[in-house]
PDB file of C-alpha atoms in Angstrom:
ATOM      1  CA  MET I   1      -9.135  14.072 -19.146  1.00 61.00           C
ATOM      2  CA  ASP I   2      -7.776  11.119 -20.665  1.00 84.00           C
ATOM      3  CA  THR I   3      -4.537  12.988 -20.837  1.00 89.00           C
ATOM      4  CA  LEU I   4      -5.403  13.959 -17.002  1.00 90.00           C
ATOM      5  CA  TYR I   5      -6.277  10.162 -16.353  1.00 88.00           C
ATOM      6  CA  THR I   6      -2.724   8.594 -18.276  1.00 91.00           C
ATOM      7  CA  ILE I   7      -0.351  10.800 -16.378  1.00 94.00           C
ATOM      8  CA  LEU I   8      -1.992  10.221 -12.998  1.00 94.00           C
ATOM      9  CA  LEU I   9      -2.418   5.784 -14.171  1.00 91.00           C
ATOM     10  CA  HIS I  10       2.181   6.332 -15.067  1.00 92.00           C
ATOM     11  CA  SER I  11       2.283   7.626 -11.738  1.00 94.00           C
ATOM     12  CA  HIS I  12       0.496   5.735  -9.585  1.00 94.00           C
ATOM     13  CA  SER I  13       1.957   2.748 -11.930  1.00 92.00           C
ATOM     14  CA  GLY I  14       4.991   4.339 -10.808  1.00 94.00           C
ATOM     15  CA  LEU I  15       5.248   4.652  -7.282  1.00 96.00           C
ATOM     16  CA  ARG I  16       3.885   1.192  -6.596  1.00 95.00           C
ATOM     17  CA  TRP I  17       7.911   0.511  -7.032  1.00 95.00           C
ATOM     18  CA  ILE I  18       9.314   3.001  -4.605  1.00 98.00           C
ATOM     19  CA  VAL I  19       5.952   1.993  -1.912  1.00 98.00           C
ATOM     20  CA  LEU I  20       6.880  -1.368  -2.002  1.00 98.00           C
ATOM     21  CA  ALA I  21      10.836  -0.681  -1.433  1.00 98.00           C
ATOM     22  CA  ALA I  22       9.889   1.165   1.411  1.00 98.00           C
ATOM     23  CA  LEU I  23       7.580  -0.804   2.713  1.00 98.00           C
ATOM     24  CA  VAL I  24      10.029  -3.780   1.979  1.00 98.00           C
ATOM     25  CA  TYR I  25      13.049  -2.208   3.286  1.00 98.00           C
ATOM     26  CA  ALA I  26      11.007  -0.954   6.728  1.00 98.00           C
ATOM     27  CA  VAL I  27       9.845  -4.365   7.657  1.00 98.00           C
ATOM     28  CA  LEU I  28      14.023  -5.864   7.230  1.00 98.00           C
ATOM     29  CA  ILE I  29      14.648  -2.483   9.305  1.00 98.00           C
ATOM     30  CA  HIS I  30      12.157  -3.009  11.562  1.00 98.00           C
ATOM     31  CA  TRP I  31      11.795  -6.978  11.936  1.00 98.00           C
ATOM     32  CA  LEU I  32      15.833  -6.647  12.082  1.00 98.00           C
ATOM     33  CA  GLY I  33      16.169  -4.017  15.463  1.00 97.00           C
ATOM     34  CA  TRP I  34      13.515  -6.627  16.540  1.00 98.00           C
ATOM     35  CA  ARG I  35      15.210  -9.567  16.715  1.00 97.00           C
ATOM     36  CA  ARG I  36      19.089  -7.618  17.556  1.00 97.00           C
ATOM     37  CA  GLY I  37      17.007  -6.119  20.678  1.00 95.00           C
ATOM     38  CA  HIS I  38      18.006  -2.829  19.165  1.00 96.00           C
ATOM     39  CA  ALA I  39      17.579   1.128  20.363  1.00 96.00           C
ATOM     40  CA  TYR I  40      15.201   2.198  18.237  1.00 96.00           C
ATOM     41  CA  ARG I  41      16.701   5.316  16.511  1.00 96.00           C
ATOM     42  CA  SER I  42      15.207   8.463  15.171  1.00 95.00           C
ATOM     43  CA  SER I  43      16.380   7.026  11.635  1.00 96.00           C
ATOM     44  CA  ASP I  44      14.000   4.157  11.981  1.00 97.00           C
ATOM     45  CA  ARG I  45      11.470   6.561  12.581  1.00 97.00           C
ATOM     46  CA  ILE I  46      11.959   9.232   9.413  1.00 98.00           C
ATOM     47  CA  LEU I  47      12.127   5.227   7.417  1.00 98.00           C
ATOM     48  CA  ALA I  48       8.389   4.713   9.307  1.00 98.00           C
ATOM     49  CA  ILE I  49       7.161   8.341   9.161  1.00 98.00           C
ATOM     50  CA  SER I  50       8.691   8.755   5.219  1.00 98.00           C
ATOM     51  CA  SER I  51       6.709   5.157   4.222  1.00 98.00           C
ATOM     52  CA  VAL I  52       3.767   5.861   5.984  1.00 98.00           C
ATOM     53  CA  ALA I  53       3.902  10.079   3.702  1.00 98.00           C
ATOM     54  CA  LEU I  54       4.295   6.792   0.097  1.00 98.00           C
ATOM     55  CA  ILE I  55       1.474   4.745   0.886  1.00 98.00           C
ATOM     56  CA  HIS I  56      -1.205   7.709   1.799  1.00 98.00           C
ATOM     57  CA  VAL I  57       0.030   9.445  -1.521  1.00 98.00           C
ATOM     58  CA  GLN I  58      -0.219   6.068  -3.806  1.00 98.00           C
ATOM     59  CA  LEU I  59      -3.664   5.628  -1.880  1.00 98.00           C
ATOM     60  CA  VAL I  60      -4.949   9.433  -2.600  1.00 98.00           C
ATOM     61  CA  LEU I  61      -3.375   8.601  -6.464  1.00 97.00           C
ATOM     62  CA  GLY I  62      -6.043   5.573  -6.029  1.00 94.00           C
ATOM     63  CA  VAL I  63      -8.989   7.479  -4.764  1.00 94.00           C
ATOM     64  CA  VAL I  64      -8.456  10.387  -7.704  1.00 94.00           C
ATOM     65  CA  LEU I  65      -8.003   6.860 -10.904  1.00 92.00           C
ATOM     66  CA  TYR I  66     -10.646   5.235  -9.298  1.00 88.00           C
ATOM     67  CA  VAL I  67     -12.923   8.544  -9.442  1.00 89.00           C
ATOM     68  CA  LEU I  68     -11.407   9.552 -13.394  1.00 88.00           C
ATOM     69  CA  ALA I  69     -12.490   6.634 -14.300  1.00 82.00           C
ATOM     70  CA  TRP I  70     -15.339   4.946 -12.770  1.00 72.00           C
ATOM     71  CA  GLY I  71     -17.137   8.260 -10.703  1.00 71.00           C
ATOM     72  CA  SER I  72     -20.845   6.994 -10.523  1.00 63.00           C
ATOM     73  CA  LYS I  73     -20.856   4.444 -13.210  1.00 70.00           C
ATOM     74  CA  VAL I  74     -19.878   1.741 -11.133  1.00 66.00           C
ATOM     75  CA  ASP I  75     -22.472  -1.345 -11.945  1.00 70.00           C
ATOM     76  CA  PHE I  76     -22.690  -4.054  -9.355  1.00 68.00           C
ATOM     77  CA  GLY I  77     -25.098  -6.184 -11.780  1.00 73.00           C
ATOM     78  CA  GLN I  78     -21.396  -6.687 -13.236  1.00 74.00           C
ATOM     79  CA  MET I  79     -19.670  -8.213 -11.068  1.00 75.00           C
ATOM     80  CA  ALA I  80     -18.983 -11.341 -13.192  1.00 75.00           C
ATOM     81  CA  ASN I  81     -16.658  -9.443 -14.902  1.00 78.00           C
ATOM     82  CA  SER I  82     -13.581 -10.600 -13.034  1.00 77.00           C
ATOM     83  CA  MET I  83     -11.776  -7.301 -14.021  1.00 79.00           C
ATOM     84  CA  ILE I  84     -14.955  -5.027 -13.348  1.00 78.00           C
ATOM     85  CA  ARG I  85     -14.868  -6.355 -10.067  1.00 82.00           C
ATOM     86  CA  PHE I  86     -10.909  -6.443  -9.270  1.00 84.00           C
ATOM     87  CA  TYR I  87     -10.703  -2.771 -10.391  1.00 80.00           C
ATOM     88  CA  THR I  88     -13.880  -1.367  -8.437  1.00 81.00           C
ATOM     89  CA  VAL I  89     -13.416  -3.721  -4.852  1.00 86.00           C
ATOM     90  CA  GLU I  90     -10.991  -5.979  -5.036  1.00 90.00           C
ATOM     91  CA  HIS I  91      -7.983  -3.464  -5.639  1.00 91.00           C
ATOM     92  CA  SER I  92      -9.864  -0.954  -3.750  1.00 92.00           C
ATOM     93  CA  LEU I  93     -10.701  -2.494  -0.255  1.00 96.00           C
ATOM     94  CA  MET I  94      -7.512  -4.469   0.075  1.00 97.00           C
ATOM     95  CA  MET I  95      -5.499  -1.757  -0.895  1.00 97.00           C
ATOM     96  CA  ILE I  96      -7.306   0.337   1.524  1.00 98.00           C
ATOM     97  CA  LEU I  97      -7.073  -2.116   4.059  1.00 98.00           C
ATOM     98  CA  ALA I  98      -3.723  -2.469   3.636  1.00 98.00           C
ATOM     99  CA  VAL I  99      -3.108   1.424   4.612  1.00 99.00           C
ATOM    100  CA  VAL I 100      -5.214   1.414   7.557  1.00 99.00           C
ATOM    101  CA  LEU I 101      -3.637  -0.930   8.904  1.00 99.00           C
ATOM    102  CA  ILE I 102       0.138   0.483   8.140  1.00 99.00           C
ATOM    103  CA  THR I 103      -1.142   3.810   9.419  1.00 98.00           C
ATOM    104  CA  TRP I 104      -3.043   2.439  12.837  1.00 98.00           C
ATOM    105  CA  SER I 105      -0.198   0.661  13.700  1.00 98.00           C
ATOM    106  CA  ASN I 106       2.241   3.750  13.173  1.00 98.00           C
ATOM    107  CA  ALA I 107      -0.107   5.648  15.302  1.00 98.00           C
ATOM    108  CA  LYS I 108      -0.076   2.004  17.820  1.00 98.00           C
ATOM    109  CA  ALA I 109       4.236   2.067  17.607  1.00 97.00           C
ATOM    110  CA  LYS I 110       4.421   6.178  18.761  1.00 96.00           C
ATOM    111  CA  ARG I 111       2.836   5.333  22.052  1.00 97.00           C
ATOM    112  CA  ILE I 112       4.753   2.453  22.852  1.00 97.00           C
ATOM    113  CA  SER I 113       7.657   3.204  24.541  1.00 95.00           C
ATOM    114  CA  ASP I 114       9.270  -0.631  24.620  1.00 97.00           C
ATOM    115  CA  ALA I 115      11.596  -0.402  21.400  1.00 97.00           C
ATOM    116  CA  SER I 116      10.921  -4.274  20.598  1.00 97.00           C
ATOM    117  CA  ARG I 117       7.684  -4.077  21.298  1.00 98.00           C
ATOM    118  CA  ARG I 118       7.338  -1.100  18.595  1.00 98.00           C
ATOM    119  CA  TYR I 119      10.068  -3.164  16.727  1.00 98.00           C
ATOM    120  CA  LYS I 120       7.708  -6.082  16.221  1.00 98.00           C
ATOM    121  CA  LEU I 121       4.077  -3.965  15.722  1.00 98.00           C
ATOM    122  CA  ILE I 122       5.689  -2.723  12.738  1.00 98.00           C
ATOM    123  CA  SER I 123       7.748  -5.805  11.184  1.00 98.00           C
ATOM    124  CA  ILE I 124       4.872  -7.875  11.729  1.00 98.00           C
ATOM    125  CA  SER I 125       2.044  -5.706  10.926  1.00 98.00           C
ATOM    126  CA  TRP I 126       2.879  -4.171   8.191  1.00 98.00           C
ATOM    127  CA  LEU I 127       4.265  -7.450   6.897  1.00 99.00           C
ATOM    128  CA  ILE I 128       0.906  -8.116   6.497  1.00 99.00           C
ATOM    129  CA  ALA I 129       0.045  -5.138   4.716  1.00 99.00           C
ATOM    130  CA  LEU I 130       2.647  -5.805   1.727  1.00 98.00           C
ATOM    131  CA  LEU I 131       1.496  -9.218   1.824  1.00 98.00           C
ATOM    132  CA  ILE I 132      -2.201  -7.507   1.020  1.00 98.00           C
ATOM    133  CA  ILE I 133      -0.608  -5.318  -1.156  1.00 97.00           C
ATOM    134  CA  LEU I 134       1.170  -7.652  -3.723  1.00 96.00           C
ATOM    135  CA  THR I 135      -1.592  -9.940  -4.031  1.00 93.00           C
ATOM    136  CA  ALA I 136      -3.780  -6.710  -4.827  1.00 93.00           C
ATOM    137  CA  ILE I 137      -1.400  -5.384  -7.522  1.00 90.00           C
ATOM    138  CA  PRO I 138      -2.840  -6.053 -10.870  1.00 84.00           C
ATOM    139  CA  TRP I 139       0.819  -7.599 -12.348  1.00 77.00           C
ATOM    140  CA  PRO I 140       0.817  -8.372 -15.721  1.00 76.00           C
ATOM    141  CA  PHE I 141       1.012 -12.532 -15.412  1.00 76.00           C
ATOM    142  CA  ARG I 142      -2.326 -12.169 -14.141  1.00 69.00           C
ATOM    143  CA  ALA I 143      -3.432 -11.577 -17.524  1.00 67.00           C
ATOM    144  CA  ALA I 144      -7.447 -11.294 -17.086  1.00 67.00           C
ATOM    145  CA  LEU I 145      -6.885  -7.670 -15.479  1.00 62.00           C
ATOM    146  CA  GLY I 146      -4.766  -6.238 -18.318  1.00 60.00           C
ATOM    147  CA  ALA I 147      -2.284  -4.519 -16.611  1.00 66.00           C
ATOM    148  CA  GLY I 148       1.621  -3.722 -17.300  1.00 63.00           C
ATOM    149  CA  TRP I 149       4.534  -3.272 -15.349  1.00 59.00           C
ATOM    150  CA  PHE I 150       4.393   0.214 -15.517  1.00 58.00           C
TER     151      PHE I 150
END
């Protein structure tokens, strides 16, 4: 159990960097496409699909980690403890919100024929999701949360 948890935790932490890079790149490409009036290209679609797939894999890893770590042991009476509250409620809900926003906007963008509107929707909504994600990551400089870079 401990070995599985450790492997999944390191996978989740390492995949974070790939997800962040993909989202930053996707936001940049879609913002440039919107601002420059480009036609929506197949490479943009592949980038969006790949980014959505990556973030869904990250979500699944996170849910499995949550179940392994907390399962039925969540004690909502301990919400005064900032670390427990962060991992059991704040991190989870904010990440789910970001994934829902990315998934929803990607699905909606598929149905938009105007390239400018499609680029705009993805660039703005994914930027918001990226900001939510950056806020919800237990960065090492957030000492009370006790997480590392990997």
